[in-house]
Tab-separated table of C-alpha atoms and ligand atoms in Angstrom:
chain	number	residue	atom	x	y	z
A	1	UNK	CA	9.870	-2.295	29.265
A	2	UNK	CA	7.130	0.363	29.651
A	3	UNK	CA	9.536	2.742	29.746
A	4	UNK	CA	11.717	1.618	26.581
A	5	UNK	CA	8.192	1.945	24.739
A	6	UNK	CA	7.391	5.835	25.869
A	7	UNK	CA	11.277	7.108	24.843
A	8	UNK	CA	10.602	4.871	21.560
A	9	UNK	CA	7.310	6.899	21.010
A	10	UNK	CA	8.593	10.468	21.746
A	11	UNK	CA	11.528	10.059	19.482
A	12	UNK	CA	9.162	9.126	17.032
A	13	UNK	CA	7.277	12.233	17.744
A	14	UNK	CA	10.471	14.220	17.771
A	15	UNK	CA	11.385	13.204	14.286
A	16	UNK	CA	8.089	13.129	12.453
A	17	UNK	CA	6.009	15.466	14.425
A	18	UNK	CA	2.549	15.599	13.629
A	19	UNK	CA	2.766	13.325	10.621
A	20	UNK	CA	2.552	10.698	13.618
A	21	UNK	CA	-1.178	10.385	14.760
A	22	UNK	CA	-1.665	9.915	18.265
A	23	UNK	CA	-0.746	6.325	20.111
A	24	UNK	CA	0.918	5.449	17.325
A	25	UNK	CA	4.337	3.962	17.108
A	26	UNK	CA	7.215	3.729	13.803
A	27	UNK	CA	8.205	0.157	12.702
A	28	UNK	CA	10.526	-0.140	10.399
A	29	UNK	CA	9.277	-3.642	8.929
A	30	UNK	CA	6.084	-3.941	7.175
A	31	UNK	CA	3.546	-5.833	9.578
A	32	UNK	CA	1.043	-8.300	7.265
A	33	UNK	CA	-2.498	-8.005	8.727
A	34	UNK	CA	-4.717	-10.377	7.167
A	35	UNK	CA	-8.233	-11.812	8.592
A	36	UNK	CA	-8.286	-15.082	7.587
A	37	UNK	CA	-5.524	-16.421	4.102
A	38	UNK	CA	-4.184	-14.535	1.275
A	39	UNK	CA	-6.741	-15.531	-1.769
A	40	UNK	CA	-5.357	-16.944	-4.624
A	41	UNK	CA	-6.073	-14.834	-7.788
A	42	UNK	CA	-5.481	-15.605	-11.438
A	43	UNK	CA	-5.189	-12.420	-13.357
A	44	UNK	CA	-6.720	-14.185	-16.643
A	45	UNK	CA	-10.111	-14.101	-14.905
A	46	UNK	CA	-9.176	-10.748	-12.785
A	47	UNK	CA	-11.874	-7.846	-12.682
A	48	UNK	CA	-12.308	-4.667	-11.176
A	49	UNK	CA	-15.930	-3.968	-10.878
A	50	UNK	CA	-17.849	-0.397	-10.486
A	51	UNK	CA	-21.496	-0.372	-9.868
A	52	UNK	CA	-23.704	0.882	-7.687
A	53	UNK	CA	-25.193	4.195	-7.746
A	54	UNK	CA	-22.734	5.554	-10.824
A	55	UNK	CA	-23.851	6.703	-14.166
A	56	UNK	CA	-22.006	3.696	-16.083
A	57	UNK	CA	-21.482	0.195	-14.515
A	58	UNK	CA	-17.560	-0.838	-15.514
A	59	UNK	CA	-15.940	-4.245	-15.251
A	60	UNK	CA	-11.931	-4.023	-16.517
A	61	UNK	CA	-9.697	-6.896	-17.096
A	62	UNK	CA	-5.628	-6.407	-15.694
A	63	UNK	CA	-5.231	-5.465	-19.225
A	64	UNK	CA	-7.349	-2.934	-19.677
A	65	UNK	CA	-6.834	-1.614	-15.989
A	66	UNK	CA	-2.761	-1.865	-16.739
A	67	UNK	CA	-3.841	0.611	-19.513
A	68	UNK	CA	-5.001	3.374	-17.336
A	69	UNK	CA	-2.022	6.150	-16.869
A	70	UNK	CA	-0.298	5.423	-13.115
A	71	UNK	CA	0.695	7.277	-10.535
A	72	UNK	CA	3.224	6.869	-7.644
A	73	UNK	CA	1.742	8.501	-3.920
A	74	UNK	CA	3.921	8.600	-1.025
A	75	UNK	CA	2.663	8.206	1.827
A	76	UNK	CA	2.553	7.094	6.050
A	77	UNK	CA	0.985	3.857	6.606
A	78	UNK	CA	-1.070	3.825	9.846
A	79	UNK	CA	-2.563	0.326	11.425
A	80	UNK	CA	-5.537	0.903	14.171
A	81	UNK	CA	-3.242	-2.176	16.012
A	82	UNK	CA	-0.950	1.473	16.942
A	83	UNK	CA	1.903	0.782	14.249
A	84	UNK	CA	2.603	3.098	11.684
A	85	UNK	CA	5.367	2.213	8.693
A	86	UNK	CA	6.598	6.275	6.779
A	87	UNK	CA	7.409	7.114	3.748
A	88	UNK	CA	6.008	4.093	1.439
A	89	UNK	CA	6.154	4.616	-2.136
A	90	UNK	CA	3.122	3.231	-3.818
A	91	UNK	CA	2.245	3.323	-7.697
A	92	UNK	CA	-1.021	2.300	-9.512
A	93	UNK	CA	-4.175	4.087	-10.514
A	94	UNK	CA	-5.587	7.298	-8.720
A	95	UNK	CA	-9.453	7.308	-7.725
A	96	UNK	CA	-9.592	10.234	-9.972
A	97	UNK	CA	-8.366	9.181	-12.897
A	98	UNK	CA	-11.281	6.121	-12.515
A	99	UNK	CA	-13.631	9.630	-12.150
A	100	UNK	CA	-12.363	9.866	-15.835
A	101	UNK	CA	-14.413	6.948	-16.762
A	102	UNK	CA	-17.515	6.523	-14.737
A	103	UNK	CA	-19.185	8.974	-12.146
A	104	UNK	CA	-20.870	8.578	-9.381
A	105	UNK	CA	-24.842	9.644	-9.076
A	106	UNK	CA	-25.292	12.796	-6.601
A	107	UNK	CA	-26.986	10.498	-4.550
A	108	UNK	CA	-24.217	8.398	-3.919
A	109	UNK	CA	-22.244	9.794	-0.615
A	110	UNK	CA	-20.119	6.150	0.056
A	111	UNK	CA	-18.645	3.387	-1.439
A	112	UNK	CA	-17.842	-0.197	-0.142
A	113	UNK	CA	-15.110	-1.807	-1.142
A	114	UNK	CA	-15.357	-5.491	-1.891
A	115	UNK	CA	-12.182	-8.007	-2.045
A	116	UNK	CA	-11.886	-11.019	-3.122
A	117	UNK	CA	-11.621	-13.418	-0.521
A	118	UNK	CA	-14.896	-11.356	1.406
A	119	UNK	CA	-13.494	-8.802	3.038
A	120	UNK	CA	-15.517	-5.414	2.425
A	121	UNK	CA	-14.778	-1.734	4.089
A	122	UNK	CA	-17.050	1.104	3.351
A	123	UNK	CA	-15.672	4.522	2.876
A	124	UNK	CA	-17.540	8.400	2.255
A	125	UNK	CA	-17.052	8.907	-0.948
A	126	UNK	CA	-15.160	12.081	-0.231
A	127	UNK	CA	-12.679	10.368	1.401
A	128	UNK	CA	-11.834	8.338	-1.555
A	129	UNK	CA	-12.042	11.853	-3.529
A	130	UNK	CA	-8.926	12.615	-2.016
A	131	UNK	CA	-6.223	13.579	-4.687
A	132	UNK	CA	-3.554	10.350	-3.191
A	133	UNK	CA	-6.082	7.890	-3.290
A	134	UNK	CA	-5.036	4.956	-4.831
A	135	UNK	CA	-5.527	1.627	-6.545
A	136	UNK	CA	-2.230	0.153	-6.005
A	137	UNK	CA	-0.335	-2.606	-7.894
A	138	UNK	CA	3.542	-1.720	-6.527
A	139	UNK	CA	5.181	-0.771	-3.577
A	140	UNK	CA	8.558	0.303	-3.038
A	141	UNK	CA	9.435	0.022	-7.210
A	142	UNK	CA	8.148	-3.780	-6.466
A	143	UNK	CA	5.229	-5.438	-7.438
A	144	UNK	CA	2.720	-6.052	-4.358
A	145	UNK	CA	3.368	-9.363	-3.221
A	146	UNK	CA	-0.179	-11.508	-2.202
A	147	UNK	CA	0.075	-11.087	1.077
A	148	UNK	CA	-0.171	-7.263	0.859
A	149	UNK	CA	-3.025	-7.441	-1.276
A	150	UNK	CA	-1.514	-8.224	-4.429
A	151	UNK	CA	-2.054	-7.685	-7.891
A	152	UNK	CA	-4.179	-4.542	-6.835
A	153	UNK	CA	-5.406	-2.890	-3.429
A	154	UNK	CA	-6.597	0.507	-2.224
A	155	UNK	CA	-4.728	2.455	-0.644
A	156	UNK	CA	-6.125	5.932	1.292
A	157	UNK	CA	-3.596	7.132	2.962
A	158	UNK	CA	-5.376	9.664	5.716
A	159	UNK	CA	-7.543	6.676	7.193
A	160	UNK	CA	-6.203	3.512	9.382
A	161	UNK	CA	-4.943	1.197	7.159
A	162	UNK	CA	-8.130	-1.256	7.609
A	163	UNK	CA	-10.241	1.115	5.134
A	164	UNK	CA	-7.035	0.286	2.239
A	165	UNK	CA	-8.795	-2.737	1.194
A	166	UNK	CA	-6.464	-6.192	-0.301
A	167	UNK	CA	-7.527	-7.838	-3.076
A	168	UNK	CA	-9.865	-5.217	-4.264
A	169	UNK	CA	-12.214	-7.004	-6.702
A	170	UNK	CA	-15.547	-3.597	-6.544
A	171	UNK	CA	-15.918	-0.600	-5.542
A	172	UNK	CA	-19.839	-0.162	-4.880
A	173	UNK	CA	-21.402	2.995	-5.228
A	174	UNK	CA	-24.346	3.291	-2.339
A	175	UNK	CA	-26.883	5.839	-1.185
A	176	UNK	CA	-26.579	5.290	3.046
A	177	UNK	CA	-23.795	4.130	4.642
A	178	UNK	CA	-23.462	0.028	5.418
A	179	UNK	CA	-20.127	-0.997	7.601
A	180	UNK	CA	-18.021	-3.437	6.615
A	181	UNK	CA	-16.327	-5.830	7.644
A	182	UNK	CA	-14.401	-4.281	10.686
A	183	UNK	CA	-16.827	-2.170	11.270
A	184	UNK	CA	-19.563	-4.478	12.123
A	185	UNK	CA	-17.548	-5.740	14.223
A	186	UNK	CA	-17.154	-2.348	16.259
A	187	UNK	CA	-14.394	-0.227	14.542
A	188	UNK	CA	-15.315	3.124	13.395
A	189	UNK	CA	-16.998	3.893	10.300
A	190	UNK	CA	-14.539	6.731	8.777
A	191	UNK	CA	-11.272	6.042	10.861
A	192	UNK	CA	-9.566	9.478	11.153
A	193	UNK	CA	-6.253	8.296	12.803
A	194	UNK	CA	-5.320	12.093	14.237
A	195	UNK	CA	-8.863	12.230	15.514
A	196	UNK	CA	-7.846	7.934	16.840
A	197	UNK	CA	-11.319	6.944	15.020
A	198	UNK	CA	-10.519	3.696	16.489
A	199	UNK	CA	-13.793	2.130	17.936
A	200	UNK	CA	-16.977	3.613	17.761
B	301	LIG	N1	-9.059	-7.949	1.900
B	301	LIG	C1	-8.518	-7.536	3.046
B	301	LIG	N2	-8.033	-6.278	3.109
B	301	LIG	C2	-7.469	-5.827	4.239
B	301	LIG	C3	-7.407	-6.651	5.387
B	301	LIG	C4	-7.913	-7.961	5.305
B	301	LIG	O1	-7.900	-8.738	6.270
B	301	LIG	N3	-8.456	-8.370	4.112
B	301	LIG	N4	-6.840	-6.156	6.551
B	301	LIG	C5	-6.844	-4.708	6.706
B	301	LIG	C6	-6.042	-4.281	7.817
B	301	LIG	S1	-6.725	-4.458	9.364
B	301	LIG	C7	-4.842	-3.663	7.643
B	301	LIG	S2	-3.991	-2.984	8.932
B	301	LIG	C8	-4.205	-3.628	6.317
B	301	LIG	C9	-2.899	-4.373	6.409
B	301	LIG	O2	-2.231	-4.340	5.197
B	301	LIG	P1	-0.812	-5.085	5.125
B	301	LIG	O3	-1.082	-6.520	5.520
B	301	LIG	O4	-0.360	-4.921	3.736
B	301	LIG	O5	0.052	-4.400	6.126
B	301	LIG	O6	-4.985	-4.217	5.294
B	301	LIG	C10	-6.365	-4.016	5.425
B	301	LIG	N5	-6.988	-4.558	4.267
B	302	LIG	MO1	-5.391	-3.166	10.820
């Protein structure tokens, strides 16, 4: 048993190298990792809110975030529960084309991320500067279904996949860094999976 897990894990490592943080193993499936249900959300009363410490407060309907040009990012998928899921095709609306439309005040070094449902995860802001981070309404060429944080979530690719919040509803814009959700309850506040920013 033991041992069927540790040749599982260094062919995993044989194939994809560093691209596989540490303790991590490939799954094949895709894993749904929800605290508490999947909220039901009507896209007719849908927003995506921006405020906080930004020179313009936003608030965009589905239509008017459908509007924004999309992009696809492909990226590794890696869960702080030591599963990771390669090579997932994701398409929606890069942080920086948002940075198009609002920015954020000097001040502002981090962002939480507010769902609905009540889930939050706070991020640096220069994490979510990265040039694949995403606001994603597809996976795969399909839509993303609700229990994958359908119609939109985030998706940053170089942090465990607890900071790539479901059901984003806001992204606020704050001065000092608050934890969220998880990270009240004891998980790190950035998350670096090759550094195994698991617990802090
Ligand atoms: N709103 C919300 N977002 C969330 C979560 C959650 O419980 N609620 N779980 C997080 C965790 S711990 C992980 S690993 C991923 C799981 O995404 P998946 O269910 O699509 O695999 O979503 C993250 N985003
Ligand atoms: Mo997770």
């Amino acid at each position: 048993m033991a041992f069927d897990l540790l040749s599982r894990r260094s062919k995993d490592r044989e194939k994809y190298g560093d691209r596989l943080p540490p303790g991590q193993k490939v799954v094949n499936d895709w894993p749904v990792l929800t605290y508490g249900g999947t909220p039901q959300i009507d896209l007719e009363t849908w927003r995506l809110r921006i405020f906080g410490a930004v020179d313009r407060e936003m608030e965009l309907t589905w239509e008017q975030f459908q509007a924004l040009p999309s992009a696809t990012v492909t990226c590794d998928i890696h869960c702080v529960t030591a599963w990771s899921r390669m090579d997932n095709e994701f398409e929606g609306v890069l942080f920086q084309e948002l940075l198009n439309h609002f920015r954020p005040l000097p001040s502002a070094g981090h962002v939480m991320a507010h769902c609905y449902g009540g889930y939050t995860t706070n991020l640096p802001l220069f994490d979510l500067m990265r040039e694949n981070v995403l606001l994603a309404y597809k996976h795969d060429g399909e839509e993303l279904t609700p229990s994958h944080g359908g119609p939109l979530r985030l998706v940053v690719p170089h942090l465990y996949f607890w900071k790539s919040a479901k059901w984003l509803r806001g992204l606020e814009f704050i001065e000092k860094e608050e934890p969220g959700f998880w990270e009240v309850y004891g998980y790190h506040l950035r998350g670096d999976p090759w550094k195994e920013e698991r617990y802090s």
